Amino acid sequence: MAFPAGGRTPLVGVYRRLRAIITDPVGLVERSAATHGDLFTLRIPFAFDLTYVLGADAYRAVMSLPAEQATIGPVFGNVPTVGFWFPRSSRDTDSLQNLVLAGRRLMAQLMTSARMAELADAIPEIVTQRTHGWSDRVDLSTDIHPIIYEASCRSLLGERVWADIGEQLIPLYRTIADGIDIPRATLAKTPLQILMPEYRATKALYRVLRGAQRRHTDANSPLLAAVAKARVDNTVRSDADAVWMLMYVLWNATAYPGSYTYWTLIDILQRPPLLAELRAQPKLSERQAFLSRCLQETIRLNPVTSLVRSLTVPLHIDHDGRRYHVPAGGYVGVFPGALNRDPGLVRSPDDYRPDRHAGGESTQLALFGRGAFGCVAREFSKILTAVTLDGVLSRYELDLLEAPPARRCRVHLTYPSVPTPARVSRMSPVLKAS
């Protein structure tokens, strides 16, 4: 790998690093940064070279690159959710990026203030229904995400479509989300893919969404209506792309909020003083604002593992008085975890302190991304998590029966390594007052 613009990044060893790349990508980046500093290149065997640049300035610079220069299509093409198995009209990475960008625009159109208000109003009843069968013991690793999935998908699909396919979507999306890690992404490129649960779930999800699209008129569903309009505007050019768009929007509305709502709850339950502070808030709006800050603090401490872009033009990076060159066709990544624990930006960076998000301390951090591929559902996610957790914690006393599970780090999201049993008892209805 050449760096002709006057500098050369330290190149971490190839084959001896293969195991670490597959089994411990976050640890590999952290160890490489400790050895080589804020700029280094990882050689991914049989794939590509990935140059990491760390720090706040690098994060802003990379994430601000235009979509046509720092692309996401080749990256998504290596992830089994949207790149491998779900049908679309063309298999090239440029068309995949175009669909991603169209999907982001569509989500931004759907996340209106009116729809978010309707979402907030609908969640308490969903919490009531989903927790009705809770008795003495629950597994939080499986019993929280259906609330999030239903609230989010019901809001986007509309009542009639949700009633038709909603209960099928929950296990399919969860199976796909839980299968995204580097070893399984590697296996997904072999004939053994047909044995993978997420492969079968993806095929089943396509059939479910295609069937729903054919059975329901777009007028009955905000999401189907938006996809139909995108089809008329030639943003989505085929039936396969339209179904892909349905999958992609619902994926973003389930996987990320589902994971972070679960971990926010675990972070709160681990800290009794924090839970007491939450319950001391007399007003519904204050509790939900508090829970929104908790969500942001959970994201700060456990952000997506890395954000990677494929370059269509060379990238020049000035670092420590030298200029480094990453060629077109190379990959560049930022590491939100290092930025979010930078003591130069964050006071007591290892402490869980939701109050830091009440002021301006977190404005420079990597919470919801930024630039061409930043999260367009930031406020939607805050409402989804805050209202859901307020509903759960206002109704129930939850006591973890075992030590919190290890955070099993995946390509993007973090999942519990084992079940999360908790003892359940009903709360007094006092907190339900607004």
Short mmCIF file of C-alpha atoms in Angstrom, two decimals:
data_model
loop_
_atom_site.label_atom_id
_atom_site.label_comp_id
_atom_site.label_asym_id
_atom_site.label_seq_id
_atom_site.Cartn_x
_atom_site.Cartn_y
_atom_site.Cartn_z
CA MET A 1 0.00 0.00 0.00
CA ALA A 2 1.57 3.27 -1.11
CA PHE A 3 1.29 6.61 0.59
CA PRO A 4 3.02 8.95 -1.90
CA ALA A 5 1.94 12.24 -0.33
CA GLY A 6 4.85 12.37 2.07
CA GLY A 7 3.89 9.94 4.80
CA ARG A 8 3.23 6.31 5.56
CA THR A 9 0.97 4.94 8.27
CA PRO A 10 2.26 2.13 10.49
CA LEU A 11 1.05 -1.14 8.89
CA VAL A 12 -0.09 -3.67 11.46
CA GLY A 13 0.98 -7.27 10.76
CA VAL A 14 -1.13 -9.37 8.42
CA TYR A 15 -1.64 -13.01 9.26
CA ARG A 16 -0.96 -12.83 12.96
CA ARG A 17 -3.73 -10.23 13.15
CA LEU A 18 -6.33 -12.31 11.33
CA ARG A 19 -7.63 -13.92 14.50
CA ALA A 20 -7.93 -10.57 16.27
CA ILE A 21 -9.77 -9.05 13.29
CA ILE A 22 -12.30 -11.88 13.40
CA THR A 23 -12.75 -12.30 17.14
CA ASP A 24 -11.89 -8.96 18.74
CA PRO A 25 -12.08 -6.03 16.30
CA VAL A 26 -12.59 -3.39 19.00
CA GLY A 27 -9.69 -4.67 21.09
CA LEU A 28 -7.51 -4.76 17.99
CA VAL A 29 -8.17 -1.11 17.24
CA GLU A 30 -7.56 -0.13 20.86
CA ARG A 31 -4.28 -2.05 21.04
CA SER A 32 -3.14 -0.69 17.68
CA ALA A 33 -3.89 2.87 18.79
CA ALA A 34 -1.93 2.33 22.02
CA THR A 35 1.06 1.11 20.00
CA HIS A 36 0.93 3.30 16.91
CA GLY A 37 -0.99 6.40 17.93
CA ASP A 38 -3.98 8.07 16.31
CA LEU A 39 -3.19 7.06 12.72
CA PHE A 40 -2.54 3.49 11.58
CA THR A 41 -3.53 0.99 8.91
CA LEU A 42 -4.94 -2.48 9.46
CA ARG A 43 -4.44 -4.95 6.66
CA ILE A 44 -7.55 -7.10 6.44
CA PRO A 45 -6.27 -10.34 4.85
CA PHE A 46 -7.82 -11.20 1.49
CA ALA A 47 -9.96 -8.06 1.66
CA PHE A 48 -8.60 -4.50 1.93
CA ASP A 49 -6.47 -2.07 3.91
CA LEU A 50 -8.32 0.02 6.47
CA THR A 51 -6.74 3.23 7.77
CA TYR A 52 -8.03 4.44 11.12
CA VAL A 53 -7.80 8.09 12.13
CA LEU A 54 -8.74 8.93 15.70
CA GLY A 55 -9.63 12.13 17.50
CA ALA A 56 -12.34 14.75 17.24
CA ASP A 57 -10.89 16.59 14.23
CA ALA A 58 -10.45 13.35 12.29
CA TYR A 59 -13.98 12.25 13.15
CA ARG A 60 -15.47 15.50 11.86
CA ALA A 61 -13.30 15.45 8.74
CA VAL A 62 -14.08 11.86 7.72
CA MET A 63 -17.76 12.01 8.61
CA SER A 64 -18.17 15.28 6.70
CA LEU A 65 -16.88 13.83 3.42
CA PRO A 66 -19.51 13.87 0.65
CA ALA A 67 -21.29 10.59 -0.01
CA GLU A 68 -19.85 10.38 -3.50
CA GLN A 69 -16.29 10.56 -2.13
CA ALA A 70 -16.60 8.44 1.02
CA THR A 71 -19.09 5.74 0.10
CA ILE A 72 -21.00 3.22 2.18
CA GLY A 73 -22.07 0.76 -0.52
CA PRO A 74 -18.91 -1.39 -0.48
CA VAL A 75 -19.04 -1.46 3.32
CA PHE A 76 -22.67 -2.57 3.45
CA GLY A 77 -21.86 -5.12 0.77
CA ASN A 78 -19.82 -6.99 3.39
CA VAL A 79 -22.56 -7.09 6.06
CA PRO A 80 -25.19 -9.85 5.95
CA THR A 81 -28.11 -7.55 6.75
CA VAL A 82 -28.47 -5.37 3.70
CA GLY A 83 -25.62 -6.44 1.48
CA PHE A 84 -25.67 -10.19 1.03
CA TRP A 85 -28.99 -11.93 0.73
CA PHE A 86 -31.89 -9.52 0.42
CA PRO A 87 -32.94 -9.23 -3.25
CA ARG A 88 -32.50 -5.96 -5.12
CA SER A 89 -32.46 -5.08 -8.80
CA SER A 90 -28.69 -4.77 -9.12
CA ARG A 91 -25.86 -6.30 -7.10
CA ASP A 92 -23.25 -3.56 -7.58
CA THR A 93 -22.21 -1.41 -4.62
CA ASP A 94 -23.08 1.90 -6.33
CA SER A 95 -26.74 0.94 -6.61
CA LEU A 96 -26.63 -0.27 -3.01
CA GLN A 97 -25.40 3.13 -1.87
CA ASN A 98 -28.12 4.85 -3.90
CA LEU A 99 -30.72 2.73 -2.12
CA VAL A 100 -29.20 3.56 1.27
CA LEU A 101 -29.32 7.27 0.52
CA ALA A 102 -32.88 7.00 -0.76
CA GLY A 103 -33.81 5.10 2.38
CA ARG A 104 -32.32 7.81 4.57
CA ARG A 105 -34.28 10.50 2.75
CA LEU A 106 -37.44 8.45 3.11
CA MET A 107 -36.87 7.98 6.86
CA ALA A 108 -36.30 11.70 7.30
CA GLN A 109 -39.65 12.37 5.62
CA LEU A 110 -41.41 9.89 7.90
CA MET A 111 -39.96 11.21 11.17
CA THR A 112 -42.33 14.16 11.43
CA SER A 113 -43.21 15.87 14.70
CA ALA A 114 -46.78 14.64 14.36
CA ARG A 115 -45.71 11.03 13.90
CA MET A 116 -43.34 11.21 16.86
CA ALA A 117 -46.15 12.60 19.01
CA GLU A 118 -48.38 9.72 17.90
CA LEU A 119 -45.56 7.30 18.73
CA ALA A 120 -45.23 8.71 22.26
CA ASP A 121 -48.98 8.39 22.79
CA ALA A 122 -49.08 4.79 21.53
CA ILE A 123 -46.15 3.33 23.49
CA PRO A 124 -47.76 3.12 26.99
CA GLU A 125 -50.50 0.80 25.74
CA ILE A 126 -47.94 -1.34 23.90
CA VAL A 127 -45.90 -1.59 27.11
CA THR A 128 -49.03 -2.63 28.99
CA GLN A 129 -49.89 -5.33 26.47
CA ARG A 130 -46.36 -6.66 26.06
CA THR A 131 -45.70 -6.85 29.81
CA HIS A 132 -49.15 -8.18 30.76
CA GLY A 133 -47.83 -11.72 31.11
CA TRP A 134 -44.78 -10.82 33.20
CA SER A 135 -44.87 -12.74 36.47
CA ASP A 136 -42.05 -13.25 38.96
CA ARG A 137 -39.16 -13.44 36.52
CA VAL A 138 -38.31 -12.17 33.05
CA ASP A 139 -35.35 -12.32 30.71
CA LEU A 140 -34.60 -8.72 29.76
CA SER A 141 -32.43 -9.83 26.83
CA THR A 142 -35.55 -11.19 25.10
CA ASP A 143 -38.50 -9.38 26.72
CA ILE A 144 -37.61 -5.73 26.06
CA HIS A 145 -36.91 -5.64 22.34
CA PRO A 146 -40.44 -6.76 21.26
CA ILE A 147 -41.82 -3.58 22.83
CA ILE A 148 -39.43 -1.45 20.79
CA TYR A 149 -39.98 -3.43 17.60
CA GLU A 150 -43.75 -3.19 17.84
CA ALA A 151 -43.87 0.51 18.72
CA SER A 152 -41.49 1.48 15.95
CA CYS A 153 -42.87 -0.79 13.22
CA ARG A 154 -46.49 -0.08 14.09
CA SER A 155 -45.82 3.66 13.79
CA LEU A 156 -44.21 3.28 10.36
CA LEU A 157 -46.35 0.52 8.87
CA GLY A 158 -49.74 1.61 10.18
CA GLU A 159 -52.26 -0.45 12.10
CA ARG A 160 -53.56 -2.64 9.29
CA VAL A 161 -50.17 -3.73 7.98
CA TRP A 162 -48.85 -4.28 11.51
CA ALA A 163 -51.86 -6.46 12.34
CA ASP A 164 -51.09 -8.50 9.22
CA ILE A 165 -47.35 -9.10 9.60
CA GLY A 166 -46.11 -7.52 12.82
CA GLU A 167 -45.69 -10.66 14.92
CA GLN A 168 -43.72 -12.26 12.09
CA LEU A 169 -41.34 -9.31 11.86
CA ILE A 170 -40.17 -9.42 15.49
CA PRO A 171 -38.37 -12.80 15.49
CA LEU A 172 -37.06 -12.35 11.95
CA TYR A 173 -35.43 -8.98 12.60
CA ARG A 174 -34.07 -10.15 15.93
CA THR A 175 -32.51 -13.25 14.35
CA ILE A 176 -30.85 -11.17 11.65
CA ALA A 177 -29.56 -8.56 14.11
CA ASP A 178 -28.16 -11.15 16.47
CA GLY A 179 -26.16 -12.78 13.69
CA ILE A 180 -24.08 -9.82 12.62
CA ASP A 181 -20.50 -10.37 13.61
CA ILE A 182 -17.26 -10.78 11.69
CA PRO A 183 -16.96 -14.59 11.86
CA ARG A 184 -20.51 -15.00 10.61
CA ALA A 185 -20.03 -12.37 7.92
CA THR A 186 -17.10 -14.45 6.71
CA LEU A 187 -19.14 -17.66 6.80
CA ALA A 188 -21.87 -15.87 4.86
CA LYS A 189 -19.59 -15.74 1.82
CA THR A 190 -19.38 -19.54 1.62
CA PRO A 191 -21.88 -22.22 0.56
CA LEU A 192 -22.45 -22.88 4.26
CA GLN A 193 -24.54 -19.71 4.35
CA ILE A 194 -27.67 -21.80 3.77
CA LEU A 195 -27.20 -23.27 7.26
CA MET A 196 -27.16 -19.88 8.97
CA PRO A 197 -30.31 -18.82 10.88
CA GLU A 198 -29.95 -15.23 9.68
CA TYR A 199 -29.81 -16.43 6.05
CA ARG A 200 -33.12 -18.24 6.45
CA ALA A 201 -34.57 -15.30 8.38
CA THR A 202 -33.59 -12.90 5.60
CA LYS A 203 -35.29 -15.05 2.97
CA ALA A 204 -38.40 -15.32 5.13
CA LEU A 205 -38.39 -11.56 5.77
CA TYR A 206 -38.37 -10.90 2.03
CA ARG A 207 -41.41 -13.12 1.55
CA VAL A 208 -43.27 -11.43 4.41
CA LEU A 209 -42.58 -7.88 3.20
CA ARG A 210 -43.24 -8.68 -0.45
CA GLY A 211 -46.56 -10.25 0.50
CA ALA A 212 -47.56 -7.27 2.63
CA GLN A 213 -46.71 -4.86 -0.17
CA ARG A 214 -48.93 -6.77 -2.57
CA ARG A 215 -51.86 -7.13 -0.17
CA HIS A 216 -52.09 -3.58 1.13
CA THR A 217 -52.70 -0.29 -0.62
CA ASP A 218 -50.14 2.38 0.15
CA ALA A 219 -52.83 4.65 1.61
CA ASN A 220 -53.09 2.36 4.64
CA SER A 221 -49.43 2.67 5.59
CA PRO A 222 -47.10 5.70 5.96
CA LEU A 223 -44.09 3.58 4.99
CA LEU A 224 -45.72 1.86 2.02
CA ALA A 225 -46.98 5.24 0.80
CA ALA A 226 -43.50 6.74 1.05
CA VAL A 227 -41.97 3.81 -0.83
CA ALA A 228 -44.63 4.05 -3.52
CA LYS A 229 -43.84 7.75 -3.97
CA ALA A 230 -40.12 6.96 -4.20
CA ARG A 231 -40.98 4.46 -6.93
CA VAL A 232 -42.89 7.11 -8.89
CA ASP A 233 -39.94 9.51 -8.52
CA ASN A 234 -37.60 6.80 -9.92
CA THR A 235 -35.57 6.76 -6.72
CA VAL A 236 -36.65 3.14 -6.30
CA ARG A 237 -36.76 1.52 -9.72
CA SER A 238 -38.11 -2.01 -9.26
CA ASP A 239 -40.36 -4.16 -7.11
CA ALA A 240 -37.26 -5.75 -5.56
CA ASP A 241 -35.83 -2.34 -4.65
CA ALA A 242 -39.15 -1.28 -3.15
CA VAL A 243 -39.19 -4.33 -0.87
CA TRP A 244 -35.51 -3.71 -0.06
CA MET A 245 -36.47 -0.20 1.02
CA LEU A 246 -39.15 -1.55 3.35
CA MET A 247 -36.60 -3.91 4.88
CA TYR A 248 -33.96 -1.19 5.29
CA VAL A 249 -36.22 1.36 6.97
CA LEU A 250 -37.62 -1.21 9.39
CA TRP A 251 -34.12 -2.54 10.08
CA ASN A 252 -32.98 0.90 11.22
CA ALA A 253 -36.16 1.30 13.25
CA THR A 254 -35.66 -1.96 15.14
CA ALA A 255 -32.03 -3.07 15.46
CA TYR A 256 -30.45 0.11 16.82
CA PRO A 257 -33.26 1.25 19.18
CA GLY A 258 -33.77 -2.33 20.34
CA SER A 259 -30.14 -2.76 21.33
CA TYR A 260 -29.69 0.63 22.96
CA THR A 261 -32.98 0.56 24.88
CA TYR A 262 -31.98 -2.78 26.41
CA TRP A 263 -28.53 -1.52 27.42
CA THR A 264 -29.90 1.75 28.76
CA LEU A 265 -32.20 -0.24 31.02
CA ILE A 266 -29.29 -2.41 32.20
CA ASP A 267 -27.17 0.69 32.88
CA ILE A 268 -29.95 2.16 35.02
CA LEU A 269 -30.67 -1.04 36.95
CA GLN A 270 -26.97 -1.40 37.75
CA ARG A 271 -27.01 1.98 39.49
CA PRO A 272 -29.66 2.19 42.25
CA PRO A 273 -28.95 5.89 42.96
CA LEU A 274 -29.63 6.66 39.31
CA LEU A 275 -32.89 4.75 39.42
CA ALA A 276 -33.87 6.62 42.60
CA GLU A 277 -33.07 9.92 40.89
CA LEU A 278 -35.29 8.95 37.98
CA ARG A 279 -38.18 8.01 40.24
CA ALA A 280 -37.82 11.22 42.21
CA GLN A 281 -38.84 13.20 39.12
CA PRO A 282 -42.51 14.09 39.70
CA LYS A 283 -43.45 14.90 36.12
CA LEU A 284 -43.71 12.57 33.15
CA SER A 285 -41.84 15.03 30.92
CA GLU A 286 -38.96 15.28 33.40
CA ARG A 287 -38.61 11.51 33.70
CA GLN A 288 -38.59 11.05 29.95
CA ALA A 289 -36.03 13.84 29.48
CA PHE A 290 -33.89 12.12 32.13
CA LEU A 291 -34.22 8.77 30.32
CA SER A 292 -33.29 10.42 27.02
CA ARG A 293 -30.06 11.61 28.64
CA CYS A 294 -29.47 8.08 29.94
CA LEU A 295 -29.82 6.76 26.39
CA GLN A 296 -27.22 9.23 25.17
CA GLU A 297 -24.83 8.26 27.95
CA THR A 298 -25.25 4.56 27.13
CA ILE A 299 -24.50 5.33 23.49
CA ARG A 300 -21.48 7.42 24.51
CA LEU A 301 -19.93 4.57 26.46
CA ASN A 302 -20.88 1.86 23.97
CA PRO A 303 -21.19 3.45 20.53
CA VAL A 304 -21.17 1.57 17.24
CA THR A 305 -17.79 -0.09 17.07
CA SER A 306 -16.44 1.77 14.06
CA LEU A 307 -17.62 3.82 11.10
CA VAL A 308 -15.94 2.91 7.83
CA ARG A 309 -16.03 4.56 4.41
CA SER A 310 -14.71 3.43 1.03
CA LEU A 311 -12.88 6.20 -0.82
CA THR A 312 -13.52 7.05 -4.45
CA VAL A 313 -10.89 9.82 -4.38
CA PRO A 314 -7.57 9.99 -2.48
CA LEU A 315 -7.70 11.31 1.05
CA HIS A 316 -4.89 13.43 2.51
CA ILE A 317 -4.56 13.50 6.28
CA ASP A 318 -2.33 15.98 8.12
CA HIS A 319 -1.09 14.47 11.38
CA ASP A 320 1.78 15.50 13.68
CA GLY A 321 3.26 17.79 11.05
CA ARG A 322 3.20 15.25 8.23
CA ARG A 323 0.77 14.55 5.42
CA TYR A 324 -0.48 11.00 4.92
CA HIS A 325 -2.18 9.65 1.85
CA VAL A 326 -4.94 7.06 1.60
CA PRO A 327 -5.51 6.18 -2.06
CA ALA A 328 -8.78 5.95 -3.91
CA GLY A 329 -10.18 2.48 -3.42
CA GLY A 330 -8.87 2.38 0.14
CA TYR A 331 -10.96 2.37 3.28
CA VAL A 332 -10.87 4.90 6.10
CA GLY A 333 -12.46 4.46 9.50
CA VAL A 334 -13.12 6.39 12.68
CA PHE A 335 -13.48 4.84 16.12
CA PRO A 336 -16.26 6.50 18.15
CA GLY A 337 -15.32 4.69 21.36
CA ALA A 338 -11.97 6.46 21.62
CA LEU A 339 -13.50 9.85 20.89
CA ASN A 340 -16.26 9.40 23.47
CA ARG A 341 -13.76 8.59 26.23
CA ASP A 342 -11.29 11.34 25.37
CA PRO A 343 -10.53 13.11 28.68
CA GLY A 344 -9.83 16.27 26.71
CA LEU A 345 -13.48 16.35 25.67
CA VAL A 346 -15.29 14.55 28.47
CA ARG A 347 -14.99 15.01 32.22
CA SER A 348 -14.56 11.71 34.08
CA PRO A 349 -14.98 9.82 30.80
CA ASP A 350 -15.42 6.37 32.37
CA ASP A 351 -18.24 7.50 34.68
CA TYR A 352 -21.87 7.01 33.72
CA ARG A 353 -23.23 10.55 34.04
CA PRO A 354 -26.42 11.33 32.09
CA ASP A 355 -26.33 14.92 33.29
CA ARG A 356 -23.47 15.68 30.92
CA HIS A 357 -26.03 15.60 28.07
CA ALA A 358 -28.12 18.35 29.60
CA GLY A 359 -25.55 20.95 28.57
CA GLY A 360 -23.10 21.31 25.73
CA GLU A 361 -20.48 18.81 26.86
CA SER A 362 -21.59 16.09 24.46
CA THR A 363 -21.89 18.16 21.29
CA GLN A 364 -18.48 17.04 19.96
CA LEU A 365 -19.01 13.35 20.69
CA ALA A 366 -19.96 10.46 18.42
CA LEU A 367 -23.52 9.62 19.44
CA PHE A 368 -25.73 9.55 16.34
CA GLY A 369 -23.13 10.07 13.63
CA ARG A 370 -23.04 13.03 11.31
CA GLY A 371 -22.67 13.93 7.67
CA ALA A 372 -24.15 12.11 4.71
CA PHE A 373 -24.84 8.91 6.65
CA GLY A 374 -25.62 10.29 10.11
CA CYS A 375 -28.72 9.05 11.93
CA VAL A 376 -31.87 10.79 10.72
CA ALA A 377 -33.96 9.16 13.47
CA ARG A 378 -32.20 10.77 16.44
CA GLU A 379 -35.32 12.29 18.02
CA PHE A 380 -37.46 9.30 17.05
CA SER A 381 -35.03 7.00 18.90
CA LYS A 382 -34.93 9.22 21.97
CA ILE A 383 -38.72 9.19 22.23
CA LEU A 384 -38.90 5.46 21.58
CA THR A 385 -36.41 4.62 24.34
CA ALA A 386 -37.48 7.22 26.89
CA VAL A 387 -41.23 6.53 26.74
CA THR A 388 -40.71 2.76 26.68
CA LEU A 389 -38.41 2.72 29.70
CA ASP A 390 -40.62 5.14 31.59
CA GLY A 391 -43.54 2.81 30.97
CA VAL A 392 -41.60 -0.25 32.15
CA LEU A 393 -39.99 1.35 35.20
CA SER A 394 -43.22 3.09 36.23
CA ARG A 395 -45.00 -0.27 36.36
CA TYR A 396 -42.36 -2.65 37.64
CA GLU A 397 -39.57 -3.03 40.12
CA LEU A 398 -36.82 -4.98 38.32
CA ASP A 399 -33.94 -6.59 40.20
CA LEU A 400 -31.16 -8.22 38.22
CA LEU A 401 -30.65 -11.77 39.49
CA GLU A 402 -27.15 -12.16 38.08
CA ALA A 403 -24.22 -9.96 37.21
CA PRO A 404 -24.91 -7.90 34.09
CA PRO A 405 -23.95 -9.80 30.96
CA ALA A 406 -20.74 -9.15 29.10
CA ARG A 407 -21.24 -6.83 26.16
CA ARG A 408 -20.72 -9.01 23.13
CA CYS A 409 -19.34 -6.59 20.60
CA ARG A 410 -20.50 -7.11 17.05
CA VAL A 411 -19.70 -5.34 13.79
CA HIS A 412 -21.84 -2.38 14.80
CA LEU A 413 -24.04 -3.08 17.78
CA THR A 414 -23.49 -4.69 21.16
CA TYR A 415 -25.52 -7.64 22.35
CA PRO A 416 -25.71 -9.51 25.67
CA SER A 417 -23.56 -12.62 25.85
CA VAL A 418 -26.06 -14.54 28.03
CA PRO A 419 -29.68 -14.19 29.21
CA THR A 420 -30.46 -11.38 31.64
CA PRO A 421 -32.83 -12.75 34.30
CA ALA A 422 -34.57 -10.24 36.52
CA ARG A 423 -37.06 -10.50 39.37
CA VAL A 424 -40.28 -8.60 38.72
CA SER A 425 -42.71 -6.98 41.13
CA ARG A 426 -45.39 -4.42 40.39
CA MET A 427 -44.89 -0.79 41.34
CA SER A 428 -47.35 1.58 42.94
CA PRO A 429 -49.14 3.58 40.21
CA VAL A 430 -47.90 6.87 41.67
CA LEU A 431 -45.31 7.44 38.94
CA LYS A 432 -47.91 7.25 36.20
CA ALA A 433 -49.18 10.70 37.05
CA SER A 434 -48.10 13.35 34.59
#
